[in-house]
Amino acid sequence: MSETAVLLCGHGSRDPDAIGEFEETAAELRRRLAPRDFATGYLEFARPTIQEGLGDLAARGARRILAVPGMLFAASHVKNDLPWEMNSFMAGSPGIEVKLGRDLAIDPKLLAAAADRIAAVAPDNREDSVLVVVGRGTNDPDANSNIAKITRMLWEGMGFGWGETAYSGVAHPRVDAALDRAARLGFRRIVVFPHFLFTGVLVKRIYAQTDAVAASFRNIDFVKASYLRDHPLVIDAFVERVAEIDGGQPNMNCQLCKYRTQIVGYEAEVGLAQQAHHHHVRGGAHPHDGHDHHHDHDHPHEHR
């Protein structure tokens, strides 16, 4: 067994479908990276936890672990929680190096995968259609702006008549407001694309909101595109991230990071200490925690 192993880091979900899809993607990535040892780990709501995944790899002989975020953008989870997990593990495991890779970000392969998902439900007549791209939504303006950029690139690149950006939570406009606006623009069809890796509570909610708005505008064809899931180009992007970590020092685009640069409206958050916030649900939901976990609070981060 090689002393260099790979950990795919997931967010975790209360939805078993989401965990199942993550593990399906992980299985394909494991196959692509063989014979390297490989494991998965989750920040919350599922097992193994990140710490357990790292520990399993170390117990099997890994002394250098390449940790890849199974996440689209560098918001608080990639900027705060994952670095805290890696640093905490290394502090308690002398002799083991953990290198954390960057998010998938705005990547040509991910854009092509998104275009495939959209083209599957909107193969033609796109000039008569509105494309609505829905992102997760965070309190990080840099991550939110990535969704707006993806909307514009898919809108223009695929020849849609118009494009709208929406968020499932935290940021605005929310899904129902964006769909209502799109429905009043005079186009015949609205194509909704959730820019998510996997299913879960939020993706299912986006589809339900689409159905609800469609019921009020029966003269418009509302079409729901699939999210990215295990598209072959998604797997290719993950393989590239592993190669980046292995071959050098992968760096996130920090030009507009609110923890490093004074961004309008977030000036007080520059240089805040890095810490994790998932202790209460690490490994699974607390038995008394019956509410959805919406990430609509700030997460400090030390970004040097």
CSV table of C-alpha atoms in Angstrom, one decimal:
chain,number,residue,atom,x,y,z
A,1,MET,CA,0.0,0.0,0.0
A,2,SER,CA,1.3,3.4,-0.9
A,3,GLU,CA,2.2,5.8,1.9
A,4,THR,CA,0.2,8.5,0.0
A,5,ALA,CA,-3.6,8.2,0.2
A,6,VAL,CA,-6.6,10.3,-0.8
A,7,LEU,CA,-9.5,11.5,1.3
A,8,LEU,CA,-12.7,12.8,-0.4
A,9,CYS,CA,-14.3,15.3,2.0
A,10,GLY,CA,-18.1,15.6,1.9
A,11,HIS,CA,-20.4,17.9,3.7
A,12,GLY,CA,-22.9,15.3,4.8
A,13,SER,CA,-26.6,15.3,4.8
A,14,ARG,CA,-29.7,14.0,6.7
A,15,ASP,CA,-30.9,12.7,3.3
A,16,PRO,CA,-29.7,9.1,2.6
A,17,ASP,CA,-30.1,9.7,-1.1
A,18,ALA,CA,-27.4,12.5,-0.9
A,19,ILE,CA,-25.0,10.2,1.0
A,20,GLY,CA,-25.7,7.4,-1.5
A,21,GLU,CA,-24.9,9.6,-4.5
A,22,PHE,CA,-21.7,11.0,-2.8
A,23,GLU,CA,-20.5,7.4,-2.2
A,24,GLU,CA,-21.3,6.4,-5.8
A,25,THR,CA,-19.1,9.3,-7.0
A,26,ALA,CA,-16.4,8.3,-4.5
A,27,ALA,CA,-16.4,4.7,-5.7
A,28,GLU,CA,-15.7,5.9,-9.3
A,29,LEU,CA,-13.0,8.2,-8.1
A,30,ARG,CA,-11.5,5.4,-6.0
A,31,ARG,CA,-11.4,3.3,-9.2
A,32,ARG,CA,-9.7,6.1,-11.1
A,33,LEU,CA,-7.0,6.6,-8.4
A,34,ALA,CA,-6.2,2.9,-7.8
A,35,PRO,CA,-3.9,1.5,-6.4
A,36,ARG,CA,-3.7,4.4,-3.9
A,37,ASP,CA,-5.6,4.0,-0.7
A,38,PHE,CA,-8.8,6.0,-0.6
A,39,ALA,CA,-11.5,7.0,1.9
A,40,THR,CA,-14.4,9.3,2.4
A,41,GLY,CA,-15.2,11.5,5.4
A,42,TYR,CA,-18.0,14.0,6.3
A,43,LEU,CA,-18.2,17.2,8.2
A,44,GLU,CA,-21.6,16.5,9.7
A,45,PHE,CA,-24.7,14.3,9.7
A,46,ALA,CA,-22.9,11.1,8.4
A,47,ARG,CA,-20.1,8.7,9.1
A,48,PRO,CA,-17.2,8.3,8.8
A,49,THR,CA,-16.4,11.8,10.0
A,50,ILE,CA,-13.4,13.6,8.5
A,51,GLN,CA,-11.3,12.7,11.6
A,52,GLU,CA,-12.4,9.0,11.2
A,53,GLY,CA,-11.5,9.0,7.5
A,54,LEU,CA,-8.1,10.4,8.2
A,55,GLY,CA,-7.6,8.0,11.0
A,56,ASP,CA,-8.5,5.0,8.9
A,57,LEU,CA,-6.1,6.0,6.2
A,58,ALA,CA,-3.3,6.5,8.8
A,59,ALA,CA,-4.1,3.2,10.4
A,60,ARG,CA,-3.6,1.5,7.0
A,61,GLY,CA,-0.2,3.0,6.6
A,62,ALA,CA,-0.7,6.4,5.0
A,63,ARG,CA,1.8,9.0,6.0
A,64,ARG,CA,0.8,11.6,3.4
A,65,ILE,CA,-2.9,12.3,2.9
A,66,LEU,CA,-4.3,14.3,0.0
A,67,ALA,CA,-7.6,15.7,1.1
A,68,VAL,CA,-10.0,16.8,-1.7
A,69,PRO,CA,-13.1,19.0,-0.9
A,70,GLY,CA,-16.1,17.3,-2.4
A,71,MET,CA,-17.7,20.8,-2.7
A,72,LEU,CA,-18.3,23.2,-5.5
A,73,PHE,CA,-17.1,26.5,-4.0
A,74,ALA,CA,-14.8,27.9,-1.4
A,75,ALA,CA,-17.2,29.3,1.2
A,76,SER,CA,-16.9,28.7,4.9
A,77,HIS,CA,-16.7,24.9,4.8
A,78,VAL,CA,-13.6,25.0,2.5
A,79,LYS,CA,-12.1,28.1,4.0
A,80,ASN,CA,-12.7,27.3,7.7
A,81,ASP,CA,-14.0,23.9,8.6
A,82,LEU,CA,-11.8,21.6,6.4
A,83,PRO,CA,-8.5,23.4,7.3
A,84,TRP,CA,-9.5,23.1,11.0
A,85,GLU,CA,-10.1,19.4,10.6
A,86,MET,CA,-6.8,18.8,8.8
A,87,ASN,CA,-4.8,20.9,11.3
A,88,SER,CA,-6.4,19.3,14.3
A,89,PHE,CA,-5.6,15.8,12.9
A,90,MET,CA,-2.0,16.6,12.2
A,91,ALA,CA,-1.6,18.2,15.7
A,92,GLY,CA,-2.6,14.8,17.2
A,93,SER,CA,-0.8,12.6,14.7
A,94,PRO,CA,2.9,13.4,14.5
A,95,GLY,CA,4.6,12.2,11.4
A,96,ILE,CA,1.5,12.4,9.2
A,97,GLU,CA,1.1,15.2,6.6
A,98,VAL,CA,-2.3,16.2,5.3
A,99,LYS,CA,-2.5,18.5,2.3
A,100,LEU,CA,-5.8,20.1,1.5
A,101,GLY,CA,-6.8,20.8,-2.1
A,102,ARG,CA,-9.0,23.5,-3.5
A,103,ASP,CA,-12.7,23.5,-4.3
A,104,LEU,CA,-14.0,22.5,-7.8
A,105,ALA,CA,-14.7,26.2,-8.4
A,106,ILE,CA,-15.6,27.6,-11.9
A,107,ASP,CA,-14.0,25.0,-14.0
A,108,PRO,CA,-14.4,24.3,-17.8
A,109,LYS,CA,-15.1,20.6,-17.1
A,110,LEU,CA,-17.8,21.5,-14.6
A,111,LEU,CA,-19.3,24.0,-17.0
A,112,ALA,CA,-19.4,21.4,-19.7
A,113,ALA,CA,-21.0,18.9,-17.3
A,114,ALA,CA,-23.6,21.5,-16.4
A,115,ALA,CA,-24.3,22.2,-20.1
A,116,ASP,CA,-24.8,18.5,-20.7
A,117,ARG,CA,-27.4,18.3,-17.9
A,118,ILE,CA,-29.2,21.4,-19.3
A,119,ALA,CA,-29.1,20.2,-22.9
A,120,ALA,CA,-30.7,16.9,-21.9
A,121,VAL,CA,-33.9,18.7,-21.1
A,122,ALA,CA,-33.6,21.8,-23.4
A,123,PRO,CA,-32.0,20.5,-26.7
A,124,ASP,CA,-33.4,23.3,-28.9
A,125,ASN,CA,-35.3,26.5,-29.1
A,126,ARG,CA,-33.3,28.0,-26.3
A,127,GLU,CA,-33.8,31.5,-27.5
A,128,ASP,CA,-37.4,31.2,-26.4
A,129,SER,CA,-36.3,30.0,-22.9
A,130,VAL,CA,-35.1,31.5,-19.6
A,131,LEU,CA,-32.3,29.6,-17.8
A,132,VAL,CA,-32.5,29.8,-14.0
A,133,VAL,CA,-29.4,28.6,-12.3
A,134,VAL,CA,-29.8,27.9,-8.6
A,135,GLY,CA,-26.9,27.8,-6.1
A,136,ARG,CA,-26.8,26.9,-2.5
A,137,GLY,CA,-26.4,30.4,-1.2
A,138,THR,CA,-24.0,31.4,1.6
A,139,ASN,CA,-22.9,34.5,3.5
A,140,ASP,CA,-19.8,34.6,1.5
A,141,PRO,CA,-20.3,37.1,-1.4
A,142,ASP,CA,-17.3,35.6,-3.3
A,143,ALA,CA,-19.0,32.2,-3.4
A,144,ASN,CA,-22.4,33.7,-4.3
A,145,SER,CA,-20.9,35.7,-7.2
A,146,ASN,CA,-19.6,32.5,-8.7
A,147,ILE,CA,-23.1,31.3,-9.2
A,148,ALA,CA,-23.9,34.5,-11.0
A,149,LYS,CA,-20.9,34.1,-13.3
A,150,ILE,CA,-21.9,30.5,-14.1
A,151,THR,CA,-25.4,31.7,-15.0
A,152,ARG,CA,-24.0,34.2,-17.4
A,153,MET,CA,-21.5,31.7,-19.0
A,154,LEU,CA,-24.2,29.1,-19.5
A,155,TRP,CA,-26.8,31.6,-20.7
A,156,GLU,CA,-24.6,33.1,-23.4
A,157,GLY,CA,-22.7,29.9,-24.2
A,158,MET,CA,-25.9,27.8,-24.7
A,159,GLY,CA,-27.9,30.6,-26.5
A,160,PHE,CA,-30.7,31.1,-24.0
A,161,GLY,CA,-33.0,34.1,-24.4
A,162,TRP,CA,-32.4,35.2,-20.8
A,163,GLY,CA,-30.7,34.0,-17.6
A,164,GLU,CA,-31.6,34.4,-13.9
A,165,THR,CA,-29.6,33.5,-10.8
A,166,ALA,CA,-31.3,32.2,-7.6
A,167,TYR,CA,-30.2,30.8,-4.2
A,168,SER,CA,-31.8,28.0,-2.1
A,169,GLY,CA,-31.1,30.0,1.1
A,170,VAL,CA,-29.2,32.8,2.9
A,171,ALA,CA,-28.7,34.9,-0.3
A,172,HIS,CA,-31.2,36.6,-2.5
A,173,PRO,CA,-33.1,36.2,-4.8
A,174,ARG,CA,-34.6,33.0,-3.5
A,175,VAL,CA,-35.9,30.3,-5.8
A,176,ASP,CA,-39.6,31.2,-5.7
A,177,ALA,CA,-38.9,35.0,-6.2
A,178,ALA,CA,-36.6,34.3,-9.2
A,179,LEU,CA,-39.0,31.9,-10.8
A,180,ASP,CA,-41.9,34.3,-10.4
A,181,ARG,CA,-39.8,37.1,-12.0
A,182,ALA,CA,-38.7,34.8,-14.9
A,183,ALA,CA,-42.3,33.8,-15.5
A,184,ARG,CA,-43.3,37.4,-16.1
A,185,LEU,CA,-40.6,38.0,-18.8
A,186,GLY,CA,-42.7,36.7,-21.7
A,187,PHE,CA,-40.7,33.5,-22.6
A,188,ARG,CA,-42.3,30.2,-23.4
A,189,ARG,CA,-40.1,28.0,-21.3
A,190,ILE,CA,-38.2,28.2,-18.1
A,191,VAL,CA,-35.3,25.7,-17.5
A,192,VAL,CA,-34.3,25.3,-13.8
A,193,PHE,CA,-30.8,24.0,-13.2
A,194,PRO,CA,-29.7,23.3,-9.6
A,195,HIS,CA,-25.9,23.9,-9.6
A,196,PHE,CA,-25.3,21.2,-6.9
A,197,LEU,CA,-23.1,18.1,-6.9
A,198,PHE,CA,-25.7,15.8,-5.2
A,199,THR,CA,-29.3,15.6,-4.2
A,200,GLY,CA,-30.6,16.3,-0.8
A,201,VAL,CA,-33.1,18.5,1.1
A,202,LEU,CA,-32.2,21.6,-0.9
A,203,VAL,CA,-32.3,20.1,-4.4
A,204,LYS,CA,-35.6,18.4,-3.6
A,205,ARG,CA,-36.9,21.7,-2.3
A,206,ILE,CA,-35.8,23.5,-5.5
A,207,TYR,CA,-37.8,21.0,-7.6
A,208,ALA,CA,-40.8,21.4,-5.3
A,209,GLN,CA,-40.7,25.2,-5.6
A,210,THR,CA,-40.5,24.9,-9.3
A,211,ASP,CA,-43.6,22.8,-9.4
A,212,ALA,CA,-45.4,25.2,-7.1
A,213,VAL,CA,-44.6,28.2,-9.3
A,214,ALA,CA,-45.4,26.3,-12.5
A,215,ALA,CA,-49.0,25.7,-11.1
A,216,SER,CA,-49.5,29.4,-11.2
A,217,PHE,CA,-48.2,29.9,-14.8
A,218,ARG,CA,-49.7,27.0,-16.8
A,219,ASN,CA,-49.0,28.7,-20.1
A,220,ILE,CA,-45.3,28.3,-19.5
A,221,ASP,CA,-43.3,25.1,-19.8
A,222,PHE,CA,-41.2,24.6,-16.6
A,223,VAL,CA,-38.4,22.1,-17.1
A,224,LYS,CA,-36.2,20.7,-14.3
A,225,ALA,CA,-32.6,19.8,-15.3
A,226,SER,CA,-30.6,17.4,-13.3
A,227,TYR,CA,-27.8,18.5,-11.0
A,228,LEU,CA,-24.2,17.5,-11.7
A,229,ARG,CA,-24.0,14.2,-9.7
A,230,ASP,CA,-21.4,11.7,-11.0
A,231,HIS,CA,-21.0,13.1,-14.5
A,232,PRO,CA,-17.7,11.8,-16.0
A,233,LEU,CA,-16.4,15.4,-16.2
A,234,VAL,CA,-17.0,15.8,-12.5
A,235,ILE,CA,-14.9,12.8,-11.8
A,236,ASP,CA,-12.2,14.2,-14.2
A,237,ALA,CA,-12.2,17.5,-12.2
A,238,PHE,CA,-11.7,15.6,-8.9
A,239,VAL,CA,-8.8,13.7,-10.4
A,240,GLU,CA,-7.3,17.0,-11.5
A,241,ARG,CA,-7.6,18.4,-7.9
A,242,VAL,CA,-5.8,15.3,-6.6
A,243,ALA,CA,-3.0,15.8,-9.1
A,244,GLU,CA,-2.7,19.5,-8.1
A,245,ILE,CA,-2.2,18.6,-4.4
A,246,ASP,CA,0.3,15.8,-5.3
A,247,GLY,CA,2.3,18.0,-7.6
A,248,GLY,CA,2.5,21.3,-5.8
A,249,GLN,CA,0.6,23.8,-3.7
A,250,PRO,CA,-3.0,24.3,-4.8
A,251,ASN,CA,-4.3,27.7,-3.9
A,252,MET,CA,-7.8,29.0,-3.9
A,253,ASN,CA,-8.7,32.2,-5.6
A,254,CYS,CA,-8.4,34.5,-2.6
A,255,GLN,CA,-8.6,37.8,-4.5
A,256,LEU,CA,-12.2,38.5,-3.2
A,257,CYS,CA,-12.2,36.5,0.0
A,258,LYS,CA,-13.9,38.4,2.7
A,259,TYR,CA,-11.5,36.9,5.3
A,260,ARG,CA,-8.5,38.3,3.5
A,261,THR,CA,-9.6,41.5,1.7
A,262,GLN,CA,-11.9,44.3,2.8
A,263,ILE,CA,-15.1,43.5,0.8
A,264,VAL,CA,-17.9,46.0,0.9
A,265,GLY,CA,-20.2,45.2,3.7
A,266,TYR,CA,-17.8,42.6,5.3
A,267,GLU,CA,-15.0,44.9,6.4
A,268,ALA,CA,-15.0,43.6,10.0
A,269,GLU,CA,-14.3,40.0,9.0
A,270,VAL,CA,-10.8,40.4,7.6
A,271,GLY,CA,-8.3,38.2,9.5
A,272,LEU,CA,-10.8,36.5,11.9
A,273,ALA,CA,-9.6,33.3,13.6
A,274,GLN,CA,-10.2,30.0,11.8
A,275,GLN,CA,-12.4,27.6,13.6
A,276,ALA,CA,-14.9,24.8,12.9
A,277,HIS,CA,-18.6,24.9,13.8
A,278,HIS,CA,-19.8,21.4,13.2
A,279,HIS,CA,-19.1,19.8,16.6
A,280,HIS,CA,-22.8,19.5,17.4
A,281,VAL,CA,-23.6,17.3,14.4
A,282,ARG,CA,-20.4,15.7,13.6
A,283,GLY,CA,-21.1,12.0,12.7
A,284,GLY,CA,-24.8,12.5,12.8
A,285,ALA,CA,-27.6,14.7,14.0
A,286,HIS,CA,-28.0,15.3,17.7
A,287,PRO,CA,-31.0,13.3,19.0
A,288,HIS,CA,-32.8,16.6,19.9
A,289,ASP,CA,-31.8,18.4,16.7
A,290,GLY,CA,-34.9,18.1,14.5
A,291,HIS,CA,-34.4,21.3,12.5
A,292,ASP,CA,-32.7,21.7,9.1
A,293,HIS,CA,-29.1,23.0,9.3
A,294,HIS,CA,-29.1,26.1,7.1
A,295,HIS,CA,-25.6,27.6,7.1
A,296,ASP,CA,-26.8,31.2,7.4
A,297,HIS,CA,-24.4,32.3,10.1
A,298,ASP,CA,-20.9,33.6,9.9
A,299,HIS,CA,-17.8,31.4,10.2
A,300,PRO,CA,-14.6,33.1,11.3
A,301,HIS,CA,-11.5,32.3,9.2
A,302,GLU,CA,-7.8,33.1,9.4
A,303,HIS,CA,-6.5,33.7,5.9
A,304,ARG,CA,-2.9,34.7,5.7
